[in-house]
PDB file of C-alpha atoms in Angstrom:
ATOM      1  CA  ALA J 511      34.429 -99.773 -86.899  1.00 86.00           C
ATOM      2  CA  GLY J 512      36.755-102.829 -85.698  1.00 89.00           C
ATOM      3  CA  MET J 513      38.363-100.091 -83.385  1.00 92.00           C
ATOM      4  CA  ALA J 514      35.040 -99.052 -81.960  1.00 94.00           C
ATOM      5  CA  VAL J 515      34.224-102.377 -81.217  1.00 94.00           C
ATOM      6  CA  SER J 516      37.284-103.052 -79.295  1.00 95.00           C
ATOM      7  CA  ALA J 517      37.045-100.276 -77.256  1.00 94.00           C
ATOM      8  CA  LEU J 518      33.424-100.875 -76.270  1.00 94.00           C
ATOM      9  CA  LEU J 519      34.380-104.153 -75.507  1.00 94.00           C
ATOM     10  CA  LEU J 520      36.992-102.620 -73.137  1.00 93.00           C
ATOM     11  CA  SER J 521      34.324-100.309 -71.680  1.00 92.00           C
ATOM     12  CA  LEU J 522      32.000-103.625 -70.824  1.00 92.00           C
ATOM     13  CA  TYR J 523      35.335-105.146 -69.397  1.00 91.00           C
ATOM     14  CA  PHE J 524      35.809-102.263 -66.913  1.00 91.00           C
ATOM     15  CA  HIS J 525      32.203-102.292 -66.350  1.00 90.00           C
ATOM     16  CA  PHE J 526      31.693-105.886 -65.493  1.00 88.00           C
ATOM     17  CA  LYS J 527      35.207-106.792 -64.315  1.00 85.00           C
ATOM     18  CA  GLU J 528      34.051-107.709 -60.908  1.00 84.00           C
ATOM     19  CA  ASP J 529      30.999-109.850 -62.123  1.00 86.00           C
ATOM     20  CA  ILE J 530      32.968-111.948 -64.575  1.00 85.00           C
ATOM     21  CA  SER J 531      35.530-114.856 -63.920  1.00 86.00           C
ATOM     22  CA  SER J 532      39.240-113.887 -64.157  1.00 83.00           C
ATOM     23  CA  GLU J 533      39.679-116.019 -67.340  1.00 86.00           C
ATOM     24  CA  LEU J 534      36.789-114.503 -69.434  1.00 88.00           C
ATOM     25  CA  ALA J 535      38.254-110.921 -68.056  1.00 87.00           C
ATOM     26  CA  SER J 536      41.807-111.759 -69.337  1.00 87.00           C
ATOM     27  CA  VAL J 537      40.503-112.914 -72.321  1.00 91.00           C
ATOM     28  CA  LEU J 538      37.840-109.940 -73.186  1.00 90.00           C
ATOM     29  CA  SER J 539      40.778-107.429 -71.922  1.00 91.00           C
ATOM     30  CA  VAL J 540      43.743-108.759 -73.707  1.00 93.00           C
ATOM     31  CA  GLY J 541      41.623-109.821 -76.913  1.00 93.00           C
ATOM     32  CA  SER J 542      40.139-106.395 -77.127  1.00 94.00           C
ATOM     33  CA  LEU J 543      43.570-104.599 -76.771  1.00 93.00           C
ATOM     34  CA  LEU J 544      44.855-106.746 -79.520  1.00 95.00           C
ATOM     35  CA  MET J 545      41.922-106.182 -81.783  1.00 94.00           C
ATOM     36  CA  TYR J 546      42.142-102.515 -81.389  1.00 92.00           C
ATOM     37  CA  MET J 547      45.748-102.569 -82.305  1.00 94.00           C
ATOM     38  CA  ILE J 548      45.284-104.873 -85.223  1.00 94.00           C
ATOM     39  CA  MET J 549      42.584-102.487 -86.436  1.00 93.00           C
ATOM     40  CA  PHE J 550      44.131 -99.484 -85.814  1.00 91.00           C
ATOM     41  CA  SER J 551      47.303-100.758 -87.671  1.00 90.00           C
ATOM     42  CA  LEU J 552      44.875-101.632 -90.534  1.00 89.00           C
ATOM     43  CA  GLY J 553      43.144 -98.570 -90.763  1.00 84.00           C
ATOM     44  CA  PHE J 554      43.488 -95.042 -88.943  1.00 84.00           C
ATOM     45  CA  GLY J 555      47.140 -95.888 -88.412  1.00 84.00           C
ATOM     46  CA  ALA J 556      48.353 -96.688 -92.035  1.00 83.00           C
ATOM     47  CA  VAL J 557      45.307 -95.165 -94.192  1.00 79.00           C
ATOM     48  CA  PRO J 558      46.257 -91.379 -93.799  1.00 79.00           C
ATOM     49  CA  TRP J 559      50.196 -91.688 -94.661  1.00 82.00           C
ATOM     50  CA  ILE J 560      48.797 -93.842 -97.978  1.00 80.00           C
ATOM     51  CA  LEU J 561      45.881 -91.578 -98.585  1.00 79.00           C
ATOM     52  CA  MET J 562      47.967 -88.129 -98.160  1.00 80.00           C
ATOM     53  CA  PRO J 563      49.789 -88.296-101.545  1.00 78.00           C
ATOM     54  CA  GLU J 564      47.099 -89.391-103.265  1.00 76.00           C
ATOM     55  CA  ILE J 565      44.758 -86.803-102.335  1.00 77.00           C
ATOM     56  CA  PHE J 566      47.165 -83.750-102.015  1.00 79.00           C
ATOM     57  CA  PRO J 567      48.241 -81.821-105.429  1.00 78.00           C
ATOM     58  CA  ALA J 568      51.778 -82.052-106.255  1.00 79.00           C
ATOM     59  CA  HIS J 569      52.535 -78.501-105.613  1.00 84.00           C
ATOM     60  CA  ALA J 570      50.865 -78.399-102.324  1.00 84.00           C
ATOM     61  CA  ARG J 571      51.877 -81.769-101.004  1.00 84.00           C
ATOM     62  CA  GLY J 572      54.828 -81.118 -98.860  1.00 87.00           C
ATOM     63  CA  LEU J 573      53.168 -78.292 -97.042  1.00 91.00           C
ATOM     64  CA  ALA J 574      49.807 -80.213 -96.707  1.00 88.00           C
ATOM     65  CA  SER J 575      51.666 -83.390 -95.812  1.00 88.00           C
ATOM     66  CA  SER J 576      53.592 -81.437 -93.244  1.00 90.00           C
ATOM     67  CA  ILE J 577      50.322 -80.020 -91.350  1.00 91.00           C
ATOM     68  CA  ALA J 578      48.458 -83.265 -91.665  1.00 88.00           C
ATOM     69  CA  THR J 579      51.356 -84.813 -89.978  1.00 88.00           C
ATOM     70  CA  LEU J 580      51.717 -81.979 -87.230  1.00 92.00           C
ATOM     71  CA  THR J 581      47.766 -82.336 -86.631  1.00 90.00           C
ATOM     72  CA  SER J 582      47.815 -86.184 -86.297  1.00 87.00           C
ATOM     73  CA  TRP J 583      50.709 -86.089 -83.823  1.00 90.00           C
ATOM     74  CA  SER J 584      49.291 -82.676 -81.973  1.00 94.00           C
ATOM     75  CA  CYS J 585      45.914 -84.729 -81.744  1.00 90.00           C
ATOM     76  CA  SER J 586      48.076 -87.842 -80.260  1.00 90.00           C
ATOM     77  CA  PHE J 587      49.578 -85.554 -77.459  1.00 96.00           C
ATOM     78  CA  ILE J 588      46.163 -84.257 -76.489  1.00 95.00           C
ATOM     79  CA  VAL J 589      44.836 -87.709 -76.430  1.00 92.00           C
ATOM     80  CA  THR J 590      47.869 -89.104 -74.454  1.00 93.00           C
ATOM     81  CA  SER J 591      47.928 -86.343 -71.938  1.00 96.00           C
ATOM     82  CA  THR J 592      44.253 -86.103 -70.880  1.00 95.00           C
ATOM     83  CA  PHE J 593      42.970 -89.582 -71.061  1.00 93.00           C
ATOM     84  CA  GLN J 594      44.073 -90.443 -67.650  1.00 95.00           C
ATOM     85  CA  SER J 595      41.846 -87.408 -66.373  1.00 95.00           C
ATOM     86  CA  LEU J 596      39.270 -88.472 -68.227  1.00 93.00           C
ATOM     87  CA  MET J 597      39.221 -91.846 -66.558  1.00 94.00           C
ATOM     88  CA  ASP J 598      39.618 -90.532 -63.342  1.00 95.00           C
ATOM     89  CA  ALA J 599      36.644 -88.336 -63.748  1.00 96.00           C
ATOM     90  CA  ILE J 600      34.224 -90.740 -65.754  1.00 95.00           C
ATOM     91  CA  THR J 601      35.631 -93.911 -64.934  1.00 94.00           C
ATOM     92  CA  PRO J 602      37.816 -96.452 -67.034  1.00 94.00           C
ATOM     93  CA  ALA J 603      34.255 -97.759 -68.406  1.00 94.00           C
ATOM     94  CA  GLY J 604      33.073 -94.231 -69.305  1.00 94.00           C
ATOM     95  CA  ALA J 605      36.212 -93.369 -71.134  1.00 94.00           C
ATOM     96  CA  PHE J 606      36.185 -95.989 -73.191  1.00 94.00           C
ATOM     97  CA  LEU J 607      32.361 -96.060 -73.991  1.00 95.00           C
ATOM     98  CA  CYS J 608      33.623 -92.025 -75.054  1.00 94.00           C
ATOM     99  CA  CYS J 609      35.906 -93.477 -77.377  1.00 93.00           C
ATOM    100  CA  ALA J 610      33.768 -96.155 -78.780  1.00 96.00           C
ATOM    101  CA  VAL J 611      31.253 -93.364 -79.850  1.00 96.00           C
ATOM    102  CA  GLU J 612      33.986 -91.210 -81.178  1.00 93.00           C
ATOM    103  CA  LEU J 613      35.608 -93.882 -83.012  1.00 93.00           C
ATOM    104  CA  MET J 614      32.086 -95.107 -84.493  1.00 95.00           C
ATOM    105  CA  LEU J 615      31.625 -91.127 -85.345  1.00 95.00           C
ATOM    106  CA  ALA J 616      35.169 -91.026 -86.980  1.00 91.00           C
ATOM    107  CA  PHE J 617      34.336 -94.521 -88.883  1.00 91.00           C
ATOM    108  CA  LEU J 618      30.859 -92.788 -90.314  1.00 93.00           C
ATOM    109  CA  PHE J 619      32.630 -89.587 -91.433  1.00 91.00           C
ATOM    110  CA  VAL J 620      34.863 -91.604 -93.405  1.00 87.00           C
ATOM    111  CA  TRP J 621      32.369 -93.996 -94.558  1.00 88.00           C
ATOM    112  CA  LYS J 622      30.606 -90.973 -96.123  1.00 88.00           C
ATOM    113  CA  PHE J 623      33.323 -88.407 -97.102  1.00 82.00           C
ATOM    114  CA  VAL J 624      36.459 -90.205 -97.609  1.00 79.00           C
ATOM    115  CA  PRO J 625      36.232 -91.558-101.405  1.00 76.00           C
ATOM    116  CA  GLU J 626      37.635 -94.947-102.621  1.00 78.00           C
ATOM    117  CA  THR J 627      40.976 -93.932-104.455  1.00 76.00           C
ATOM    118  CA  LYS J 628      42.108 -97.475-105.515  1.00 78.00           C
ATOM    119  CA  GLY J 629      42.861 -97.745-109.075  1.00 80.00           C
ATOM    120  CA  LEU J 630      42.287 -94.471-109.874  1.00 77.00           C
ATOM    121  CA  ALA J 631      44.920 -91.604-110.751  1.00 78.00           C
ATOM    122  CA  LEU J 632      45.988 -88.368-109.256  1.00 74.00           C
ATOM    123  CA  GLU J 633      44.192 -86.444-111.890  1.00 77.00           C
ATOM    124  CA  GLU J 634      40.801 -88.290-111.316  1.00 80.00           C
ATOM    125  CA  ILE J 635      40.778 -88.052-107.454  1.00 76.00           C
ATOM    126  CA  GLN J 636      41.477 -84.233-107.902  1.00 75.00           C
ATOM    127  CA  ALA J 637      39.066 -83.872-110.345  1.00 79.00           C
ATOM    128  CA  HIS J 638      36.411 -85.736-108.155  1.00 77.00           C
ATOM    129  CA  PHE J 639      37.271 -83.214-104.849  1.00 74.00           C
ATOM    130  CA  LYS J 640      37.078 -80.212-107.440  1.00 77.00           C
ATOM    131  CA  LYS J 641      33.489 -81.258-108.567  1.00 78.00           C
ATOM    132  CA  ARG J 642      32.376 -81.779-104.861  1.00 68.00           C
ATOM    133  CA  SER J 643      34.192 -78.145-103.998  1.00 66.00           C
ATOM    134  CA  LYS J 644      32.307 -76.908-106.800  1.00 69.00           C
ATOM    135  CA  SER J 645      28.895 -78.327-106.132  1.00 66.00           C
ATOM    136  CA  ARG J 646      29.095 -77.528-102.441  1.00 62.00           C
ATOM    137  CA  LYS J 647      30.003 -73.636-103.083  1.00 60.00           C
ATOM    138  CA  SER J 648      26.854 -73.612-105.551  1.00 56.00           C
ATOM    139  CA  SER J 649      24.772 -75.059-102.644  1.00 51.00           C
ATOM    140  CA  SER J 650      26.035 -73.414 -99.557  1.00 47.00           C
ATOM    141  CA  ILE J 651      25.684 -69.781-101.163  1.00 44.00           C
ATOM    142  CA  PRO J 652      21.772 -69.031-100.924  1.00 46.00           C
ATOM    143  CA  ARG J 653      20.491 -67.267-104.055  1.00 41.00           C
ATOM    144  CA  SER J 654      19.049 -63.711-103.421  1.00 43.00           C
ATOM    145  CA  ARG J 655      16.048 -62.641-105.144  1.00 42.00           C
ATOM    146  CA  PRO J 656      16.017 -59.524-106.819  1.00 43.00           C
ATOM    147  CA  GLN J 657      14.598 -56.514-105.117  1.00 45.00           C
ATOM    148  CA  SER J 658      11.445 -56.456-107.286  1.00 44.00           C
ATOM    149  CA  GLU J 659      10.950 -60.026-107.010  1.00 44.00           C
ATOM    150  CA  ALA J 660      10.696 -59.701-103.108  1.00 44.00           C
ATOM    151  CA  LEU J 661       7.941 -57.073-102.960  1.00 41.00           C
TER     152      LEU J 661
END
């Protein structure tokens, strides 16, 4: 949520930068960038690397971690290579507002679906995911009624 707030503050800076004092603009822009970097370092920057060994089983850890790393760096490349075009298309304020919305959605996803693993053994974490997987499979497949009951 801290990254979303800092992106929102950057959006506000770009939207109101002509209307506010240069001192406030400096504090808002630099402060929100520093806040973003700190929040990234504490959250989305570090946590995936800490969480990966905890959620992948030992027999699949190498391949799964490689795929996760490839996905992370590929997404970073896409964001880096398209962000300037996005700012040109919808203004810097709009681009950072889009980032703020996406970051808030990411925060909600993590809050809802990523379990707390502190103090849990690998076996307990794997059991948690197996339990969720089984309940999702059984609830997502519609039960068909026998033909005689349907008539």
